[in-house]
CSV table of C-alpha atoms in Angstrom, one decimal:
chain,number,residue,atom,x,y,z
A,1,UNK,CA,29.2,-15.4,-32.3
A,2,UNK,CA,29.4,-19.1,-32.0
A,3,UNK,CA,28.1,-21.1,-28.6
A,4,UNK,CA,30.2,-20.0,-25.9
A,5,UNK,CA,29.4,-22.6,-22.8
A,6,UNK,CA,28.6,-20.7,-19.2
A,7,UNK,CA,29.1,-24.1,-17.6
A,8,UNK,CA,28.1,-27.5,-17.1
A,9,UNK,CA,28.5,-31.0,-15.3
A,10,UNK,CA,26.4,-34.4,-14.4
A,11,UNK,CA,23.2,-33.3,-12.9
A,12,UNK,CA,22.9,-36.3,-10.3
A,13,UNK,CA,18.6,-37.9,-9.9
A,14,UNK,CA,17.8,-35.1,-7.7
A,15,UNK,CA,18.5,-31.9,-9.4
A,16,UNK,CA,16.9,-33.5,-12.8
A,17,UNK,CA,13.8,-34.3,-10.6
A,18,UNK,CA,13.8,-30.5,-9.3
A,19,UNK,CA,14.8,-29.0,-12.8
A,20,UNK,CA,11.4,-31.1,-14.1
A,21,UNK,CA,9.4,-29.9,-11.5
A,22,UNK,CA,10.6,-26.2,-12.5
A,23,UNK,CA,9.9,-27.5,-16.0
A,24,UNK,CA,6.4,-27.8,-14.6
A,25,UNK,CA,5.3,-25.5,-12.7
A,26,UNK,CA,6.4,-23.2,-16.2
A,27,UNK,CA,9.6,-21.8,-14.3
A,28,UNK,CA,11.2,-19.1,-16.8
A,29,UNK,CA,14.3,-17.2,-17.0
A,30,UNK,CA,13.9,-13.1,-16.0
A,31,UNK,CA,16.9,-11.7,-17.6
A,32,UNK,CA,17.6,-7.7,-18.7
A,33,UNK,CA,20.1,-6.5,-20.7
A,34,UNK,CA,22.0,-3.3,-20.5
A,35,UNK,CA,18.6,-2.3,-18.6
A,36,UNK,CA,16.6,-3.4,-21.5
A,37,UNK,CA,14.0,-5.9,-19.8
A,38,UNK,CA,13.9,-9.3,-22.3
A,39,UNK,CA,10.7,-11.0,-23.2
A,40,UNK,CA,10.5,-14.5,-20.1
A,41,UNK,CA,11.6,-17.3,-21.5
A,42,UNK,CA,10.9,-20.7,-20.7
A,43,UNK,CA,13.0,-23.2,-18.6
A,44,UNK,CA,11.8,-26.2,-20.7
A,45,UNK,CA,9.2,-27.7,-22.3
A,46,UNK,CA,6.8,-29.9,-20.9
A,47,UNK,CA,4.3,-32.5,-23.1
A,48,UNK,CA,1.9,-33.2,-20.1
A,49,UNK,CA,-0.3,-30.9,-22.6
A,50,UNK,CA,0.1,-31.7,-25.9
A,51,UNK,CA,0.2,-35.6,-25.3
A,52,UNK,CA,-0.9,-36.7,-22.1
A,53,UNK,CA,0.7,-40.4,-22.9
A,54,UNK,CA,4.0,-38.9,-22.7
A,55,UNK,CA,3.2,-37.2,-18.9
A,56,UNK,CA,7.1,-38.2,-17.8
A,57,UNK,CA,8.3,-36.4,-21.0
A,58,UNK,CA,10.2,-33.0,-19.9
A,59,UNK,CA,12.4,-31.0,-21.9
A,60,UNK,CA,14.4,-28.3,-20.8
A,61,UNK,CA,16.5,-25.8,-23.3
A,62,UNK,CA,20.0,-25.7,-23.2
A,63,UNK,CA,20.7,-22.9,-25.3
A,64,UNK,CA,20.0,-19.4,-25.2
A,65,UNK,CA,20.3,-17.2,-28.6
A,66,UNK,CA,20.3,-13.8,-28.0
A,67,UNK,CA,19.2,-11.6,-31.2
A,68,UNK,CA,20.7,-7.9,-30.6
A,69,UNK,CA,20.0,-4.5,-32.4
A,70,UNK,CA,22.2,-2.2,-32.2
A,71,UNK,CA,22.8,2.3,-33.2
A,72,UNK,CA,26.1,4.2,-33.4
A,73,UNK,CA,27.5,2.1,-29.6
A,74,UNK,CA,23.1,1.7,-28.1
A,75,UNK,CA,21.4,-1.1,-27.8
A,76,UNK,CA,18.4,-0.7,-29.0
A,77,UNK,CA,16.2,-4.1,-29.4
A,78,UNK,CA,17.0,-7.4,-27.7
A,79,UNK,CA,15.2,-10.5,-28.3
A,80,UNK,CA,15.8,-13.9,-26.9
A,81,UNK,CA,15.5,-17.7,-28.6
A,82,UNK,CA,15.5,-20.7,-25.5
A,83,UNK,CA,16.7,-23.9,-28.4
A,84,UNK,CA,18.8,-27.2,-27.8
A,85,UNK,CA,16.1,-29.5,-26.0
A,86,UNK,CA,17.4,-32.4,-23.8
A,87,UNK,CA,15.8,-34.6,-22.0
A,88,UNK,CA,15.4,-34.8,-18.6
A,89,UNK,CA,14.0,-38.8,-17.7
A,90,UNK,CA,12.9,-39.0,-13.5
A,91,UNK,CA,15.2,-39.8,-11.6
A,92,UNK,CA,17.7,-40.4,-13.7
A,93,UNK,CA,21.5,-38.7,-13.6
A,94,UNK,CA,22.0,-36.3,-16.4
A,95,UNK,CA,24.7,-34.4,-17.6
A,96,UNK,CA,24.1,-31.9,-19.0
A,97,UNK,CA,25.5,-27.7,-19.9
A,98,UNK,CA,24.1,-24.7,-20.7
A,99,UNK,CA,25.6,-21.8,-23.3
A,100,UNK,CA,24.5,-19.4,-24.7
A,101,UNK,CA,25.5,-17.1,-28.3
A,102,UNK,CA,24.9,-13.8,-30.0
A,103,UNK,CA,23.7,-12.8,-33.7
A,104,UNK,CA,24.6,-8.7,-33.4
A,105,UNK,CA,22.2,-6.5,-36.0
A,106,UNK,CA,22.6,-2.5,-37.0
A,107,UNK,CA,19.3,-0.7,-36.5
A,108,UNK,CA,18.3,2.6,-37.7
A,109,UNK,CA,15.9,3.3,-34.1
A,110,UNK,CA,16.5,6.7,-32.6
A,111,UNK,CA,17.9,5.5,-28.9
A,112,UNK,CA,15.8,7.7,-27.0
A,113,UNK,CA,12.9,5.0,-28.6
A,114,UNK,CA,14.6,2.2,-27.3
A,115,UNK,CA,12.4,1.7,-24.1
A,116,UNK,CA,8.9,2.4,-25.9
A,117,UNK,CA,8.5,-1.6,-27.4
A,118,UNK,CA,9.1,-3.0,-23.9
A,119,UNK,CA,6.8,-0.4,-22.3
A,120,UNK,CA,4.5,-1.3,-25.0
A,121,UNK,CA,5.1,-4.4,-25.4
A,122,UNK,CA,4.1,-4.9,-21.0
A,123,UNK,CA,0.8,-3.3,-21.6
A,124,UNK,CA,-2.7,-4.2,-21.5
A,125,UNK,CA,-4.0,-5.5,-25.4
A,126,UNK,CA,-6.9,-3.2,-26.8
A,127,UNK,CA,-9.9,-5.9,-25.6
A,128,UNK,CA,-7.9,-6.1,-22.0
A,129,UNK,CA,-8.1,-2.7,-21.0
A,130,UNK,CA,-11.3,-2.5,-22.1
A,131,UNK,CA,-12.2,-4.7,-20.1
A,132,UNK,CA,-9.9,-3.9,-17.2
A,133,UNK,CA,-12.2,0.3,-17.5
A,134,UNK,CA,-15.5,-1.8,-17.6
A,135,UNK,CA,-14.4,-3.4,-14.9
A,136,UNK,CA,-12.7,-0.7,-12.9
A,137,UNK,CA,-15.9,1.6,-14.2
A,138,UNK,CA,-18.4,-1.2,-12.2
A,139,UNK,CA,-16.6,-0.7,-8.7
A,140,UNK,CA,-16.3,2.9,-9.2
A,141,UNK,CA,-20.1,3.1,-9.5
A,142,UNK,CA,-21.0,0.9,-7.2
A,143,UNK,CA,-18.9,2.4,-4.7
A,144,UNK,CA,-20.2,6.2,-5.7
A,145,UNK,CA,-23.2,5.2,-5.1
A,146,UNK,CA,-23.0,3.8,-2.1
A,147,UNK,CA,-20.6,7.2,-1.5
A,148,UNK,CA,-23.5,9.0,-2.6
A,149,UNK,CA,-26.6,6.9,-0.4
A,150,UNK,CA,-23.5,7.8,2.9
A,151,UNK,CA,-23.8,10.5,1.9
A,152,UNK,CA,-27.3,11.7,1.5
A,153,UNK,CA,-28.4,10.0,5.2
A,154,UNK,CA,-25.3,11.5,6.8
A,155,UNK,CA,-26.3,14.9,5.9
A,156,UNK,CA,-30.4,14.3,6.4
A,157,UNK,CA,-29.6,12.8,10.1
A,158,UNK,CA,-27.4,16.1,10.7
A,159,UNK,CA,-29.7,18.8,9.0
A,160,UNK,CA,-32.8,17.2,10.7
A,161,UNK,CA,-30.6,17.6,14.1
A,162,UNK,CA,-29.9,21.2,12.7
A,163,UNK,CA,-33.1,21.9,13.0
A,164,UNK,CA,-33.9,20.5,15.9
A,165,UNK,CA,-31.2,22.6,17.8
A,166,UNK,CA,-32.0,25.6,15.6
A,167,UNK,CA,-35.5,25.5,17.6
A,168,UNK,CA,-34.9,25.0,20.6
A,169,UNK,CA,-32.2,28.0,20.7
A,170,UNK,CA,-35.3,30.2,19.6
A,171,UNK,CA,-36.8,29.3,22.1
A,172,UNK,CA,-34.6,28.6,25.4
A,173,UNK,CA,-36.1,32.5,27.7
A,174,UNK,CA,-39.1,29.8,27.9
A,175,UNK,CA,-39.0,29.7,31.7
A,176,UNK,CA,-38.9,26.1,31.2
A,177,UNK,CA,-36.1,25.6,29.4
A,178,UNK,CA,-34.2,23.2,31.9
A,179,UNK,CA,-36.9,21.0,30.9
A,180,UNK,CA,-36.5,21.6,27.1
A,181,UNK,CA,-32.8,21.4,27.4
A,182,UNK,CA,-33.3,18.2,28.7
A,183,UNK,CA,-35.7,16.8,25.8
A,184,UNK,CA,-33.6,19.0,23.2
A,185,UNK,CA,-30.7,18.1,24.2
A,186,UNK,CA,-29.5,14.8,24.0
A,187,UNK,CA,-26.8,12.7,21.3
A,188,UNK,CA,-23.4,14.8,20.2
A,189,UNK,CA,-24.7,18.0,22.1
A,190,UNK,CA,-24.9,16.4,25.5
A,191,UNK,CA,-21.4,15.2,25.6
A,192,UNK,CA,-20.2,18.6,24.2
A,193,UNK,CA,-17.7,19.5,26.7
A,194,UNK,CA,-15.7,15.7,26.2
A,195,UNK,CA,-15.7,15.9,22.0
A,196,UNK,CA,-11.8,17.5,21.9
A,197,UNK,CA,-11.4,15.8,25.5
A,198,UNK,CA,-7.6,14.4,23.9
A,199,UNK,CA,-7.8,10.8,23.6
A,200,UNK,CA,-5.3,8.3,25.9
A,201,UNK,CA,-1.8,7.3,24.9
A,202,UNK,CA,-1.1,10.8,23.3
A,203,UNK,CA,2.2,9.7,22.2
A,204,UNK,CA,1.4,7.2,20.3
A,205,UNK,CA,-2.5,8.8,18.4
A,206,UNK,CA,0.2,12.1,17.5
A,207,UNK,CA,2.8,8.9,16.1
A,208,UNK,CA,0.1,6.9,14.0
A,209,UNK,CA,-1.8,9.8,12.7
A,210,UNK,CA,2.2,12.0,12.1
A,211,UNK,CA,3.5,8.7,10.2
A,212,UNK,CA,0.3,8.0,8.5
A,213,UNK,CA,0.4,11.6,7.3
A,214,UNK,CA,3.6,10.6,5.4
A,215,UNK,CA,3.1,7.8,4.1
A,216,UNK,CA,0.0,10.0,2.1
A,217,UNK,CA,2.6,12.4,1.0
A,218,UNK,CA,5.0,9.3,0.0
A,219,UNK,CA,2.8,8.1,-2.3
A,220,UNK,CA,1.9,11.0,-3.8
A,221,UNK,CA,5.0,11.8,-4.4
A,222,UNK,CA,5.3,8.2,-6.2
A,223,UNK,CA,2.4,8.6,-8.1
A,224,UNK,CA,3.7,11.5,-10.0
A,225,UNK,CA,7.2,10.0,-10.6
A,226,UNK,CA,5.3,7.2,-11.4
A,227,UNK,CA,2.6,9.3,-14.1
A,228,UNK,CA,5.5,12.0,-15.2
A,229,UNK,CA,7.5,9.0,-16.3
A,230,UNK,CA,10.4,9.4,-14.2
A,231,UNK,CA,10.4,6.4,-13.1
A,232,UNK,CA,9.8,3.6,-16.1
A,233,UNK,CA,10.7,0.0,-16.6
A,234,UNK,CA,14.4,0.0,-18.5
A,235,UNK,CA,15.8,1.4,-15.4
A,236,UNK,CA,16.6,-1.0,-13.1
A,237,UNK,CA,15.7,-0.2,-9.3
A,238,UNK,CA,14.6,3.0,-10.0
A,239,UNK,CA,11.4,2.4,-8.1
A,240,UNK,CA,13.7,1.0,-5.5
A,241,UNK,CA,15.8,3.7,-5.2
A,242,UNK,CA,13.0,6.5,-5.2
A,243,UNK,CA,11.2,4.6,-2.7
A,244,UNK,CA,13.8,4.9,-0.1
A,245,UNK,CA,15.0,8.1,-0.7
A,246,UNK,CA,11.4,9.6,-0.8
A,247,UNK,CA,10.6,7.6,2.5
A,248,UNK,CA,13.4,9.1,4.0
A,249,UNK,CA,12.7,12.7,3.6
A,250,UNK,CA,9.7,12.1,4.4
A,251,UNK,CA,9.6,11.8,7.5
A,252,UNK,CA,10.2,15.5,7.7
A,253,UNK,CA,6.0,15.5,7.1
A,254,UNK,CA,5.9,12.6,10.0
A,255,UNK,CA,8.1,14.5,12.3
A,256,UNK,CA,6.5,17.8,11.5
A,257,UNK,CA,2.8,16.5,12.3
A,258,UNK,CA,3.3,14.6,15.1
A,259,UNK,CA,5.3,16.9,17.1
A,260,UNK,CA,2.8,19.4,15.6
A,261,UNK,CA,-1.0,17.7,16.8
A,262,UNK,CA,1.3,16.2,20.0
A,263,UNK,CA,1.9,19.9,21.1
A,264,UNK,CA,-1.1,21.6,20.5
A,265,UNK,CA,-2.8,18.5,22.5
A,266,UNK,CA,0.0,19.8,25.7
A,267,UNK,CA,1.8,16.8,25.1
A,268,UNK,CA,5.1,17.7,28.0
A,269,UNK,CA,7.9,14.7,26.4
A,270,UNK,CA,8.4,15.3,22.5
A,271,UNK,CA,11.3,13.4,22.7
A,272,UNK,CA,9.0,10.4,23.5
A,273,UNK,CA,6.5,11.3,21.2
A,274,UNK,CA,9.2,11.7,18.2
A,275,UNK,CA,10.8,8.5,18.8
A,276,UNK,CA,7.6,7.1,18.9
A,277,UNK,CA,7.4,8.8,14.9
A,278,UNK,CA,10.4,7.2,14.4
A,279,UNK,CA,9.8,3.5,16.0
A,280,UNK,CA,6.1,2.7,14.4
A,281,UNK,CA,7.6,4.9,10.8
A,282,UNK,CA,11.3,2.7,10.9
A,283,UNK,CA,10.5,-0.6,13.5
A,284,UNK,CA,8.0,-2.9,11.6
A,285,UNK,CA,9.2,-1.6,8.1
A,286,UNK,CA,13.2,-2.5,8.6
A,287,UNK,CA,11.9,-5.5,11.1
A,288,UNK,CA,10.4,-7.2,8.6
A,289,UNK,CA,13.6,-6.5,5.9
A,290,UNK,CA,15.8,-8.2,8.1
A,291,UNK,CA,14.4,-11.2,8.8
A,292,UNK,CA,13.3,-11.3,5.6
A,293,UNK,CA,17.2,-11.1,4.9
A,294,UNK,CA,18.9,-13.8,7.6
A,295,UNK,CA,16.2,-16.5,5.5
A,296,UNK,CA,17.5,-15.4,2.0
A,297,UNK,CA,20.9,-15.7,3.6
A,298,UNK,CA,20.2,-19.1,5.0
A,299,UNK,CA,19.1,-20.4,1.5
A,300,UNK,CA,21.9,-19.4,-0.3
A,301,UNK,CA,19.6,-16.8,-2.6
A,302,UNK,CA,19.7,-14.2,-4.9
A,303,UNK,CA,17.1,-12.1,-3.3
A,304,UNK,CA,20.0,-11.3,-0.2
A,305,UNK,CA,21.2,-7.4,0.3
A,306,UNK,CA,25.0,-7.1,-0.6
A,307,UNK,CA,26.8,-5.3,2.2
A,308,UNK,CA,27.1,-2.2,0.3
A,309,UNK,CA,23.0,-2.4,-0.3
A,310,UNK,CA,22.6,-2.9,3.5
A,311,UNK,CA,25.1,0.2,4.1
A,312,UNK,CA,23.5,2.9,2.2
A,313,UNK,CA,20.4,1.9,3.9
A,314,UNK,CA,21.6,2.3,7.1
A,315,UNK,CA,23.0,5.2,5.6
A,316,UNK,CA,20.2,6.8,3.9
A,317,UNK,CA,18.1,6.1,7.5
A,318,UNK,CA,20.8,7.2,9.4
A,319,UNK,CA,22.1,10.4,8.1
A,320,UNK,CA,18.2,11.8,6.5
A,321,UNK,CA,15.6,9.9,8.0
A,322,UNK,CA,16.3,10.2,11.7
A,323,UNK,CA,17.1,14.0,11.5
A,324,UNK,CA,14.4,14.6,9.5
A,325,UNK,CA,12.2,13.8,11.9
A,326,UNK,CA,13.7,15.4,14.6
A,327,UNK,CA,13.5,18.3,12.4
A,328,UNK,CA,10.3,18.2,11.7
A,329,UNK,CA,9.2,17.8,15.3
A,330,UNK,CA,11.7,21.4,16.0
A,331,UNK,CA,9.3,22.6,13.4
A,332,UNK,CA,5.9,21.0,15.0
A,333,UNK,CA,6.4,22.1,18.7
A,334,UNK,CA,7.0,25.9,17.0
A,335,UNK,CA,4.1,25.5,14.9
A,336,UNK,CA,1.7,24.2,17.0
A,337,UNK,CA,2.5,26.1,20.2
A,338,UNK,CA,-1.4,27.8,18.5
A,339,UNK,CA,-2.4,25.3,20.9
A,340,UNK,CA,-5.6,23.1,19.4
A,341,UNK,CA,-8.5,25.1,19.3
A,342,UNK,CA,-11.4,23.4,20.1
A,343,UNK,CA,-14.3,25.5,19.3
A,344,UNK,CA,-16.2,24.0,22.8
A,345,UNK,CA,-14.5,24.0,25.9
A,346,UNK,CA,-13.6,21.2,27.7
A,347,UNK,CA,-15.2,19.9,30.9
A,348,UNK,CA,-12.7,19.2,33.6
A,349,UNK,CA,-15.1,16.0,35.0
A,350,UNK,CA,-15.1,13.0,32.7
A,351,UNK,CA,-18.5,12.4,31.4
A,352,UNK,CA,-19.9,8.4,31.7
A,353,UNK,CA,-20.0,6.8,29.1
A,354,UNK,CA,-23.1,4.5,27.9
A,355,UNK,CA,-23.2,1.2,26.8
A,356,UNK,CA,-22.5,1.5,22.5
A,357,UNK,CA,-25.5,-0.1,20.7
A,358,UNK,CA,-23.6,-3.1,19.1
A,359,UNK,CA,-23.5,-1.7,15.5
A,360,UNK,CA,-20.9,1.1,17.2
A,361,UNK,CA,-18.7,-0.7,19.3
A,362,UNK,CA,-14.8,-0.2,18.3
A,363,UNK,CA,-14.8,-4.2,16.8
A,364,UNK,CA,-18.2,-3.9,14.9
A,365,UNK,CA,-17.3,-0.4,13.2
A,366,UNK,CA,-13.7,-1.7,12.0
A,367,UNK,CA,-15.4,-4.3,9.9
A,368,UNK,CA,-18.1,-2.4,8.2
A,369,UNK,CA,-15.8,0.6,7.9
A,370,UNK,CA,-13.2,-1.1,5.9
A,371,UNK,CA,-15.6,-2.6,3.8
A,372,UNK,CA,-17.4,0.0,1.2
A,373,UNK,CA,-12.9,1.6,0.7
A,374,UNK,CA,-11.4,-2.2,0.0
A,375,UNK,CA,-14.3,-3.0,-2.3
A,376,UNK,CA,-13.2,0.3,-4.3
A,377,UNK,CA,-9.8,-1.0,-5.1
A,378,UNK,CA,-11.0,-5.3,-5.4
A,379,UNK,CA,-11.0,-4.9,-9.2
A,380,UNK,CA,-7.3,-3.2,-9.6
A,381,UNK,CA,-5.7,-5.2,-6.3
A,382,UNK,CA,-5.9,-7.9,-9.2
A,383,UNK,CA,-4.3,-6.3,-11.8
A,384,UNK,CA,-1.5,-5.4,-9.6
A,385,UNK,CA,-1.3,-8.4,-8.3
A,386,UNK,CA,-0.3,-9.9,-11.5
A,387,UNK,CA,2.5,-7.6,-12.1
A,388,UNK,CA,4.0,-7.7,-9.1
A,389,UNK,CA,3.7,-11.5,-8.0
A,390,UNK,CA,2.8,-12.9,-11.6
A,391,UNK,CA,5.3,-12.2,-15.1
A,392,UNK,CA,3.6,-8.5,-15.8
A,393,UNK,CA,5.1,-5.2,-15.7
A,394,UNK,CA,2.4,-2.4,-14.0
A,395,UNK,CA,2.2,0.2,-16.0
A,396,UNK,CA,0.5,3.4,-14.4
A,397,UNK,CA,-1.9,4.3,-16.9
A,398,UNK,CA,-4.5,6.6,-15.3
A,399,UNK,CA,-6.4,3.9,-13.3
A,400,UNK,CA,-4.6,3.3,-10.5
A,401,UNK,CA,-4.4,7.2,-9.8
A,402,UNK,CA,-8.9,7.1,-10.3
A,403,UNK,CA,-9.1,4.2,-8.0
A,404,UNK,CA,-7.0,5.6,-5.0
A,405,UNK,CA,-9.2,9.1,-5.3
A,406,UNK,CA,-12.1,6.8,-4.3
A,407,UNK,CA,-10.6,5.1,-1.8
A,408,UNK,CA,-9.0,8.2,-0.2
A,409,UNK,CA,-12.6,10.2,-0.4
A,410,UNK,CA,-14.6,7.3,0.8
A,411,UNK,CA,-12.5,6.1,4.0
A,412,UNK,CA,-12.9,10.2,4.4
A,413,UNK,CA,-17.0,9.8,4.6
A,414,UNK,CA,-17.1,6.4,6.0
A,415,UNK,CA,-15.2,7.8,9.2
A,416,UNK,CA,-16.9,11.4,9.4
A,417,UNK,CA,-20.4,9.2,8.9
A,418,UNK,CA,-18.9,6.7,12.1
A,419,UNK,CA,-17.3,9.2,14.8
A,420,UNK,CA,-20.9,11.2,13.9
A,421,UNK,CA,-23.0,8.5,14.8
A,422,UNK,CA,-21.0,7.1,18.0
A,423,UNK,CA,-21.0,10.8,19.1
A,424,UNK,CA,-24.5,10.5,18.8
A,425,UNK,CA,-24.5,7.2,21.0
A,426,UNK,CA,-23.3,10.1,23.7
A,427,UNK,CA,-19.5,8.0,23.3
A,428,UNK,CA,-17.2,10.9,22.7
A,429,UNK,CA,-13.7,8.7,22.8
A,430,UNK,CA,-13.8,8.6,18.7
A,431,UNK,CA,-10.2,9.5,18.7
A,432,UNK,CA,-8.3,5.8,18.3
A,433,UNK,CA,-12.2,4.6,16.8
A,434,UNK,CA,-11.3,7.3,13.5
A,435,UNK,CA,-7.8,5.4,13.0
A,436,UNK,CA,-8.9,2.2,13.1
A,437,UNK,CA,-11.8,2.7,11.5
A,438,UNK,CA,-9.6,4.2,8.8
A,439,UNK,CA,-7.2,1.8,9.0
A,440,UNK,CA,-9.3,-1.4,8.2
A,441,UNK,CA,-8.9,-1.6,5.0
A,442,UNK,CA,-5.0,-1.8,5.1
A,443,UNK,CA,-6.3,-5.4,7.4
A,444,UNK,CA,-8.5,-6.6,4.5
A,445,UNK,CA,-6.5,-6.1,2.3
A,446,UNK,CA,-3.5,-8.5,4.0
A,447,UNK,CA,-6.4,-10.6,4.2
A,448,UNK,CA,-6.9,-10.7,0.5
A,449,UNK,CA,-3.4,-11.6,0.5
A,450,UNK,CA,-3.2,-14.5,2.4
A,451,UNK,CA,-6.3,-15.5,0.0
A,452,UNK,CA,-4.1,-14.4,-3.4
A,453,UNK,CA,-0.8,-16.6,-1.6
A,454,UNK,CA,-3.5,-19.7,-0.9
A,455,UNK,CA,-5.9,-20.2,-3.7
A,456,UNK,CA,-4.3,-18.0,-6.9
A,457,UNK,CA,-0.5,-18.0,-6.9
A,458,UNK,CA,1.8,-19.9,-7.6
A,459,UNK,CA,4.0,-19.4,-5.2
A,460,UNK,CA,5.7,-22.4,-2.6
A,461,UNK,CA,8.4,-23.2,-0.5
A,462,UNK,CA,9.5,-21.3,2.7
A,463,UNK,CA,11.1,-19.0,1.3
A,464,UNK,CA,9.2,-17.3,-2.1
A,465,UNK,CA,6.1,-17.5,1.1
A,466,UNK,CA,7.8,-15.6,3.4
A,467,UNK,CA,9.3,-13.1,1.1
A,468,UNK,CA,5.4,-13.0,0.0
A,469,UNK,CA,4.2,-12.4,3.2
A,470,UNK,CA,6.4,-10.3,4.9
A,471,UNK,CA,6.6,-7.3,1.9
A,472,UNK,CA,2.6,-7.2,1.7
A,473,UNK,CA,2.3,-7.2,5.4
A,474,UNK,CA,4.9,-4.1,5.2
A,475,UNK,CA,2.4,-2.8,2.4
A,476,UNK,CA,-0.7,-3.2,4.4
A,477,UNK,CA,1.0,-1.7,7.8
A,478,UNK,CA,1.4,1.5,5.5
A,479,UNK,CA,-2.1,1.5,4.3
A,480,UNK,CA,-3.4,1.1,8.1
A,481,UNK,CA,-1.7,4.0,8.8
A,482,UNK,CA,-2.0,6.0,5.4
A,483,UNK,CA,-5.7,5.7,5.8
A,484,UNK,CA,-5.9,5.7,9.6
A,485,UNK,CA,-4.6,9.1,9.5
A,486,UNK,CA,-7.3,10.0,6.9
A,487,UNK,CA,-9.6,8.8,9.7
A,488,UNK,CA,-8.5,10.9,12.0
A,489,UNK,CA,-8.2,14.3,9.5
A,490,UNK,CA,-11.8,13.8,8.1
A,491,UNK,CA,-13.5,12.6,11.5
A,492,UNK,CA,-11.8,15.8,13.6
A,493,UNK,CA,-12.2,18.6,10.4
A,494,UNK,CA,-16.3,17.2,10.6
A,495,UNK,CA,-16.5,17.4,14.1
A,496,UNK,CA,-15.0,20.9,14.1
A,497,UNK,CA,-17.6,22.5,11.9
A,498,UNK,CA,-20.5,20.8,13.1
A,499,UNK,CA,-19.5,21.9,16.8
A,500,UNK,CA,-19.2,25.7,15.0
A,501,UNK,CA,-22.1,25.4,12.8
A,502,UNK,CA,-24.8,24.8,16.0
A,503,UNK,CA,-24.5,27.1,19.5
A,504,UNK,CA,-23.4,24.6,22.0
A,505,UNK,CA,-23.9,27.0,25.0
């Protein structure tokens, strides 16, 4: 096919300078044809690197030539070449037009294999993949070593306490039993009647735990879809669709977990708990997306959602997410009527909490607790950011799954350990701390995002920065909820086992 003009006209000096800046910043065309991704095509060419003395010479390609291969009625391969350079002089008007041409080639490639080329193209090369694996293995090994070190210290301390308390039980028939209790019962055992005293703001606490559990299930489903190749690069929008639908359906898990825990804690206002769960689940995320959409519309960006997309999102939320949350709440209320079943009865009078040491203050706990899990995921973050905010396509080839498992395991251990040491300091208000300690990794993730934005990325302008920070806030918020829920479940499971294993009456 001969060249076909798409558009053209006289560009102002301001437009020309904008094109020059875009070429200097390595802007590319990112195209898809029949759901096949195309090689990134440069907008133009800058002669600065080749010849510094020609630093003012910048060229923009005016023609894109498409080489399309087909098998019967299906496209199986697409290539694009940029042609016809046009020099753009600084501060001068320019008459410019964009055009394209097409050449068709017949191919015998099976249509079912048409996506394979693009998936393989976007995978890391052999040396890069080897380096990636080594980096992840090194980070994982360091995390595992620290994990084992912390676990050994933790178990040694707990076993020492077990031995001491068991000895006190063997001698409990001595005449000076009261003196012995005063000497031996200290730390986590002496506050046994307050350990399972329910936290303040139960409605909010249960909603946070429920929503975090929902995010964990959501992540598990998406990982399953990714590893089973259900989500692949050639199906445009498949990830966004899967994310939205799965998120709406997993509200059933959030409502169920929240209502069950709230009922076990003798909560009386289930409606408030369910509304809190919905607010935590939908409020911040939809709020951020609404703000970003308004910004995109103000800038006239194509990233602004169309009316039908917005209607679909609202429809899925109203018809699936909200009813699923209330259905989960009804089921959770029935399941939670059996009670919390704490191993120790809670006293009526609340025990006074002594001033904790500096390292057990809640803010210090959050800083320390998030370091190890974040360190385990730090190496993988560089590749994920390069894929999401760069020009690479992320291929889920097992490394990410390993990192996720390590982060979950390390978070569980760290939160259980901090809860134990907090009880040793006779501070029985561990509930909220376990959530915040686990979720602190999400805060580290957002701080890393700011670091990446300022020092690693080429993003500029209010629109790009707003979208980057908005999306990363949403991801970090979800990470906080998910790992906070993991931290709570790990802490309460450990404490149940701890107080069941030692005679505390």
